XYZ file of C-alpha atoms in Angstrom:
429
model
C -40.080 13.371 -2.402
C -38.301 11.630 -5.275
C -35.193 13.081 -6.890
C -33.272 12.017 -9.990
C -30.011 12.827 -11.715
C -30.839 13.251 -15.398
C -28.051 12.673 -17.919
C -27.630 11.636 -21.534
C -27.516 7.977 -20.447
C -30.785 8.088 -18.493
C -32.053 8.711 -14.977
C -30.417 7.805 -11.663
C -32.650 7.701 -8.578
C -31.178 9.490 -5.549
C -31.402 7.942 -2.095
C -31.279 9.788 1.199
C -27.516 9.309 1.054
C -25.907 8.717 -2.369
C -22.146 8.239 -2.747
C -20.344 9.034 -6.010
C -16.893 7.730 -6.999
C -14.849 5.112 -8.852
C -15.064 2.572 -6.034
C -17.281 -0.403 -6.788
C -19.179 0.045 -3.514
C -20.321 3.567 -4.486
C -23.985 4.112 -5.305
C -23.134 5.982 -8.528
C -19.985 4.440 -10.036
C -18.127 6.663 -12.534
C -15.221 5.100 -14.439
C -13.562 8.358 -15.505
C -9.870 8.793 -14.669
C -10.352 12.212 -13.037
C -12.846 10.777 -10.518
C -11.574 9.744 -7.070
C -12.556 6.485 -5.408
C -14.697 8.430 -2.943
C -15.437 11.648 -4.824
C -18.614 13.231 -3.395
C -21.813 12.633 -1.412
C -25.377 13.826 -2.099
C -27.436 13.706 1.107
C -31.024 14.704 1.791
C -31.426 17.247 4.605
C -34.830 16.628 6.185
C -34.682 19.792 8.292
C -34.404 22.059 5.231
C -36.151 19.695 2.817
C -33.358 19.908 0.247
C -30.347 17.970 -1.042
C -26.792 18.879 -0.025
C -23.717 18.064 -2.140
C -20.492 17.383 -0.209
C -17.180 17.196 -2.090
C -14.596 14.963 -0.366
C -11.614 17.181 -1.239
C -11.266 15.430 -4.602
C -8.364 16.110 -6.956
C -10.383 17.756 -9.747
C -13.336 18.886 -7.610
C -17.012 19.080 -8.528
C -18.807 21.610 -10.734
C -22.250 23.009 -9.828
C -23.630 25.100 -12.686
C -20.081 25.312 -14.128
C -18.766 26.708 -10.811
C -15.873 24.770 -9.268
C -16.212 23.608 -5.663
C -13.846 21.506 -3.583
C -14.035 20.243 0.010
C -17.234 22.217 0.754
C -20.910 21.449 1.268
C -23.369 22.944 -1.250
C -27.154 23.182 -1.047
C -28.721 22.046 -4.326
C -31.836 23.423 -6.012
C -34.035 21.802 -8.679
C -32.498 22.282 -12.114
C -28.881 22.563 -10.949
C -26.333 21.163 -13.410
C -23.742 18.886 -11.758
C -20.493 17.558 -13.162
C -18.048 15.401 -11.224
C -14.438 15.987 -12.220
C -13.109 18.113 -15.043
C -14.527 15.794 -17.708
C -17.465 13.474 -18.024
C -21.241 13.610 -18.185
C -23.367 16.418 -16.807
C -26.287 15.630 -14.536
C -29.395 17.741 -13.972
C -31.115 17.557 -10.596
C -34.820 16.750 -11.075
C -37.096 16.749 -8.011
C -40.714 15.611 -8.104
C -43.229 17.634 -6.051
C -40.469 19.964 -4.939
C -41.577 22.524 -2.291
C -41.578 26.209 -3.050
C -38.100 27.694 -2.699
C -37.677 31.073 -1.060
C -34.936 33.308 -2.422
C -33.470 35.627 0.203
C -32.023 38.030 -2.339
C -35.450 39.411 -3.300
C -36.518 40.214 0.273
C -36.543 43.642 1.759
C -33.800 44.854 4.084
C -33.756 43.234 7.507
C -31.746 43.997 10.602
C -28.587 41.929 10.995
C -29.304 39.417 13.797
C -25.658 38.708 14.618
C -23.939 40.168 17.696
C -22.388 43.601 17.252
C -18.649 43.853 17.930
C -17.712 45.750 21.105
C -15.021 47.732 19.309
C -15.239 50.396 16.678
C -15.571 49.116 13.113
C -14.635 50.817 9.911
C -16.890 50.210 6.911
C -16.939 51.922 3.527
C -19.920 53.750 2.108
C -22.879 51.523 1.391
C -24.751 51.567 -1.861
C -28.587 51.612 -1.729
C -30.619 48.482 -2.421
C -31.899 47.955 -5.939
C -35.676 48.030 -6.447
C -37.418 44.846 -5.345
C -38.596 42.682 -8.206
C -40.367 39.321 -8.214
C -38.110 36.376 -8.901
C -38.304 35.191 -12.492
C -38.063 31.384 -12.915
C -34.919 30.211 -14.667
C -32.925 33.348 -13.774
C -30.399 33.163 -10.988
C -28.199 35.848 -9.549
C -24.561 35.811 -10.524
C -22.465 35.158 -7.427
C -18.886 36.293 -7.039
C -16.443 33.571 -7.950
C -13.944 32.806 -5.210
C -10.412 31.600 -5.765
C -9.117 30.006 -2.547
C -5.405 30.287 -1.818
C -3.840 29.533 1.598
C -7.192 29.996 3.380
C -7.735 33.571 2.087
C -10.611 34.630 -0.195
C -9.914 36.837 -3.194
C -12.845 38.181 -5.144
C -12.968 38.419 -8.901
C -15.821 39.984 -10.872
C -17.532 37.127 -12.682
C -18.617 37.643 -16.307
C -22.325 37.226 -17.035
C -23.318 33.643 -17.790
C -26.523 31.781 -18.406
C -26.043 29.242 -15.595
C -24.255 29.774 -12.322
C -24.361 27.746 -9.187
C -26.839 28.826 -6.483
C -25.892 31.073 -3.609
C -25.593 28.015 -1.391
C -22.646 26.912 -3.503
C -20.499 29.666 -2.012
C -19.712 27.271 0.839
C -18.127 28.873 3.900
C -16.783 32.403 3.717
C -14.654 34.001 6.412
C -13.528 37.484 7.398
C -10.345 38.740 9.005
C -10.323 40.164 12.553
C -7.235 42.036 13.717
C -6.665 41.975 17.479
C -4.146 44.222 19.126
C -1.232 42.698 20.989
C 1.920 44.042 22.487
C 3.926 43.606 19.281
C 1.931 42.951 16.114
C -1.731 42.314 15.244
C -2.940 38.708 15.124
C -5.250 37.776 12.257
C -7.953 35.263 13.156
C -10.274 33.461 10.782
C -13.926 34.010 11.642
C -16.009 31.475 9.708
C -19.557 32.409 8.813
C -22.363 30.454 7.213
C -23.227 31.415 3.643
C -26.878 32.074 4.614
C -25.864 34.469 7.394
C -23.497 36.251 5.011
C -26.324 36.615 2.495
C -28.712 38.083 5.082
C -26.029 40.459 6.333
C -25.237 41.602 2.797
C -28.943 42.308 2.175
C -29.203 44.189 5.464
C -26.167 46.315 4.567
C -27.499 47.072 1.080
C -24.977 45.100 -0.962
C -26.834 42.316 -2.765
C -25.031 39.005 -3.393
C -21.837 40.003 -1.587
C -20.001 38.633 1.402
C -19.694 40.777 4.564
C -16.841 43.237 4.771
C -13.830 42.451 6.862
C -14.246 43.818 10.349
C -11.069 45.484 11.529
C -10.898 46.381 15.174
C -8.281 49.031 15.851
C -7.068 49.805 19.322
C -6.257 53.411 20.106
C -2.875 52.494 21.536
C -1.613 50.613 18.424
C 1.945 51.303 17.394
C 2.701 53.018 14.113
C 3.663 49.767 12.367
C 0.388 48.187 13.427
C -1.492 51.188 12.035
C 0.349 50.838 8.715
C -0.711 47.194 8.491
C -4.293 48.132 9.331
C -4.226 50.842 6.653
C -3.037 48.278 4.092
C -5.874 45.956 5.088
C -8.348 48.822 4.798
C -7.025 49.642 1.326
C -7.504 46.052 0.189
C -10.992 46.100 1.711
C -11.894 49.283 -0.169
C -10.664 47.787 -3.452
C -12.694 44.639 -2.789
C -15.845 46.626 -2.055
C -15.333 48.738 -5.176
C -15.458 45.537 -7.216
C -18.702 44.617 -5.434
C -20.074 48.085 -6.226
C -19.343 47.565 -9.916
C -21.020 44.190 -9.772
C -24.028 45.718 -8.004
C -24.397 48.319 -10.742
C -24.146 45.581 -13.359
C -26.837 43.594 -11.561
C -29.071 46.684 -11.376
C -28.789 47.019 -15.146
C -29.533 43.307 -15.597
C -32.567 43.576 -13.299
C -33.883 46.581 -15.226
C -33.491 44.764 -18.545
C -35.205 41.694 -17.107
C -38.069 43.844 -15.851
C -38.520 45.317 -19.309
C -38.373 41.860 -20.872
C -40.878 40.559 -18.321
C -43.255 43.422 -19.095
C -42.988 42.757 -22.837
C -43.560 39.041 -22.346
C -46.546 39.701 -20.089
C -48.054 42.025 -22.708
C -47.487 39.444 -25.446
C -48.998 36.751 -23.253
C -52.093 38.852 -22.615
C -52.472 39.591 -26.325
C -51.958 35.932 -27.226
C -54.431 34.734 -24.609
C -57.008 37.302 -25.753
C -56.597 36.378 -29.420
C -56.685 32.681 -28.550
C -59.867 33.112 -26.533
C -61.466 34.978 -29.423
C -60.300 32.363 -31.977
C -61.625 29.418 -29.968
C -64.957 28.134 -31.123
C -67.327 25.809 -29.258
C -66.541 23.109 -31.829
C -62.811 23.085 -30.959
C -63.341 22.724 -27.212
C -64.231 18.978 -27.295
C -61.154 18.327 -29.448
C -58.951 20.118 -26.932
C -60.558 18.179 -24.088
C -59.868 14.913 -25.899
C -56.245 15.927 -26.488
C -55.921 16.842 -22.823
C -57.383 13.494 -21.765
C -55.038 11.668 -24.139
C -52.058 13.560 -22.740
C -53.119 12.737 -19.195
C -53.509 9.068 -20.078
C -50.079 9.076 -21.666
C -48.619 10.704 -18.555
C -50.258 8.084 -16.355
C -48.940 5.267 -18.559
C -45.434 6.734 -18.438
C -45.627 7.008 -14.654
C -46.787 3.403 -14.403
C -43.909 2.328 -16.678
C -41.410 4.232 -14.540
C -42.782 2.663 -11.341
C -42.690 -0.793 -12.975
C -39.092 -0.234 -14.046
C -38.158 0.861 -10.541
C -39.877 -2.178 -9.032
C -38.207 -4.506 -11.531
C -34.845 -2.895 -10.825
C -35.328 -3.420 -7.084
C -36.295 -7.061 -7.684
C -33.214 -7.602 -9.847
C -31.064 -6.042 -7.149
C -32.608 -8.286 -4.471
C -32.092 -11.387 -6.639
C -28.496 -10.419 -7.376
C -27.877 -9.803 -3.687
C -29.330 -13.199 -2.720
C -27.211 -14.936 -5.392
C -24.095 -13.215 -4.142
C -24.926 -14.145 -0.560
C -25.389 -17.805 -1.536
C -22.151 -17.737 -3.513
C -20.324 -16.208 -0.548
C -21.764 -18.904 1.749
C -20.677 -21.705 -0.606
C -17.211 -20.188 -0.914
C -16.953 -19.967 2.873
C -17.939 -23.644 3.225
C -15.443 -24.638 0.554
C -12.767 -22.629 2.329
C -13.544 -24.392 5.628
C -13.299 -27.795 3.892
C -10.005 -26.833 2.314
C -8.659 -25.686 5.677
C -9.732 -28.991 7.254
C -8.119 -31.007 4.435
C -4.996 -28.929 4.739
C -4.799 -29.619 8.473
C -5.257 -33.378 7.884
C -2.631 -33.377 5.123
C -0.224 -31.465 7.344
C -0.688 -34.062 10.123
C -0.124 -36.934 7.721
C 2.968 -35.292 6.276
C 4.415 -34.710 9.741
C 3.742 -38.348 10.759
C 5.310 -39.625 7.521
C 8.326 -37.420 8.115
C 8.705 -38.901 11.589
C 8.461 -42.454 10.162
C 11.042 -41.625 7.492
C 13.395 -40.297 10.167
C 12.912 -43.490 12.220
C 13.567 -45.657 9.127
C 16.673 -43.637 8.346
C 17.943 -44.239 11.865
C 17.267 -48.003 11.515
C 19.066 -48.052 8.160
C 22.059 -46.312 9.725
C 22.107 -48.835 12.555
C 21.880 -51.754 10.093
C 24.686 -50.259 8.021
C 26.842 -50.002 11.116
C 26.034 -53.615 12.046
C 26.828 -54.824 8.492
C 30.131 -52.978 8.531
C 30.914 -54.471 11.921
C 30.069 -57.996 10.664
C 32.195 -57.450 7.558
C 35.135 -56.442 9.704
C 34.589 -59.468 11.969
C 34.424 -61.776 8.891
C 37.663 -60.317 7.603
C 39.344 -60.956 10.946
C 38.032 -64.543 11.002
C 39.228 -65.050 7.400
C 42.680 -63.903 8.450
C 42.593 -66.260 11.446
C 41.500 -69.192 9.229
C 44.262 -68.470 6.758
C 46.786 -68.382 9.593
C 45.466 -71.667 11.042
C 45.391 -73.350 7.630
C 48.963 -72.278 6.985
C 50.053 -73.638 10.386
C 48.240 -76.943 9.790
C 49.734 -77.334 6.333
C 53.207 -76.669 7.715
C 52.783 -79.226 10.476
C 51.365 -81.822 8.052
C 54.232 -81.272 5.741
C 56.576 -81.713 8.655
C 54.875 -84.953 9.678
C 55.106 -86.324 6.135
C 58.729 -85.440 5.960
C 59.391 -87.074 9.267
C 57.367 -90.213 8.691
C 58.220 -90.693 5.033
C 56.552 -93.844 3.646
C 54.560 -94.237 6.806
C 52.613 -91.100 5.985
C 50.221 -93.183 3.972
C 49.370 -95.102 7.101
C 48.145 -92.054 8.941
C 44.582 -92.255 10.045
C 42.158 -90.823 7.664
C 40.882 -88.343 10.195
C 44.330 -86.788 10.589
C 44.510 -86.279 6.841
C 41.043 -84.786 6.871
C 41.900 -82.569 9.778
C 45.192 -81.520 8.241
C 44.621 -81.123 4.552
C 47.661 -80.213 2.610
C 47.367 -77.168 0.405
C 47.747 -77.757 -3.261
C 50.924 -75.818 -3.566
C 52.452 -77.406 -0.521
C 51.575 -80.915 -1.774
C 53.239 -80.293 -5.078
C 56.282 -78.895 -3.305
C 56.530 -81.901 -1.061
C 56.111 -84.282 -3.955
C 58.794 -82.545 -5.878
C 61.139 -82.700 -2.861
């Protein structure tokens, strides 16, 4: 069974599980600002043969037939109008070869299958069922809009509208059960499925309403507990009075629809009779040809749709293969870069070690050079001292020998050279 979401931009084919949101991995990506990343899910329920819409507690919620839902699961019917967020496009659910849908609100009264409470229950007067009428296509009952606040349901009479969400859109209702304790009553939340609530409301004679709150009262309750129970009963009576008004309104709507249906049936009979009388044997072949042409056009459109779907699947497969190849190439490139990075890191570390070794050698050479410089300075000082001593002794020898100084061996003069200053001083003396 194929299903589509029809909008102004075209058709979107639904899968067994279709995710809606702003995230790029969603099946239906909506770029609106009031859409969450993971907004909602449309899933096919094979047991019931229908689609179920689940809202993921989004900020702005989801609208089914202009009825706001949030963090609940809703059963969808063909023709439902969906809108995700407070703004954006509207989508119509289109289902091909959809099975016949049974509507429990047009059935006769049935006995409530749920277990009966062991304690005494207080219920207001029940209004009789409206007359049973066949369901008219395109007309849906008007459910009671619920405004949820701190886990408590408050009913408001909904104005008549052309489109409302189906009864499955009511989500989960709950009733209050008051149990007696030693001090004060404890209120528990008893959750009930929307289908069970619908069957119970039909069995009790209140169409389209949720079950009344069951209040179990112990005989030995204190006076304060009784006052609280009386307040709860008063609120229950006011709630049921609103349902009674709605039931009367629905009875009037049903009566008007019955009258309209009778008028339309009469007009249809008259039109069909006049059309049958106006048809001539000459026009029948023309009508057959038109019918054949329409059928051929329908077949061509179906073939085009199937071709488009097949082409779309092929494009998706090709895109997926390209992305896979691109991911593989990027992974290989990343591995190569990691390998190069490891090699570069090893080379850098080895070069750093060599630089440190060279620095140590340079420091050692600097120390040796400084040591040699100091040794050279010491030797220069020693040479100066020796040269000064030799010059003094030579001068003394010349003074002592006088003219015989010229007869000194040449090696003594070479060994004891006289400094320039000293020679001039001696000559002057």
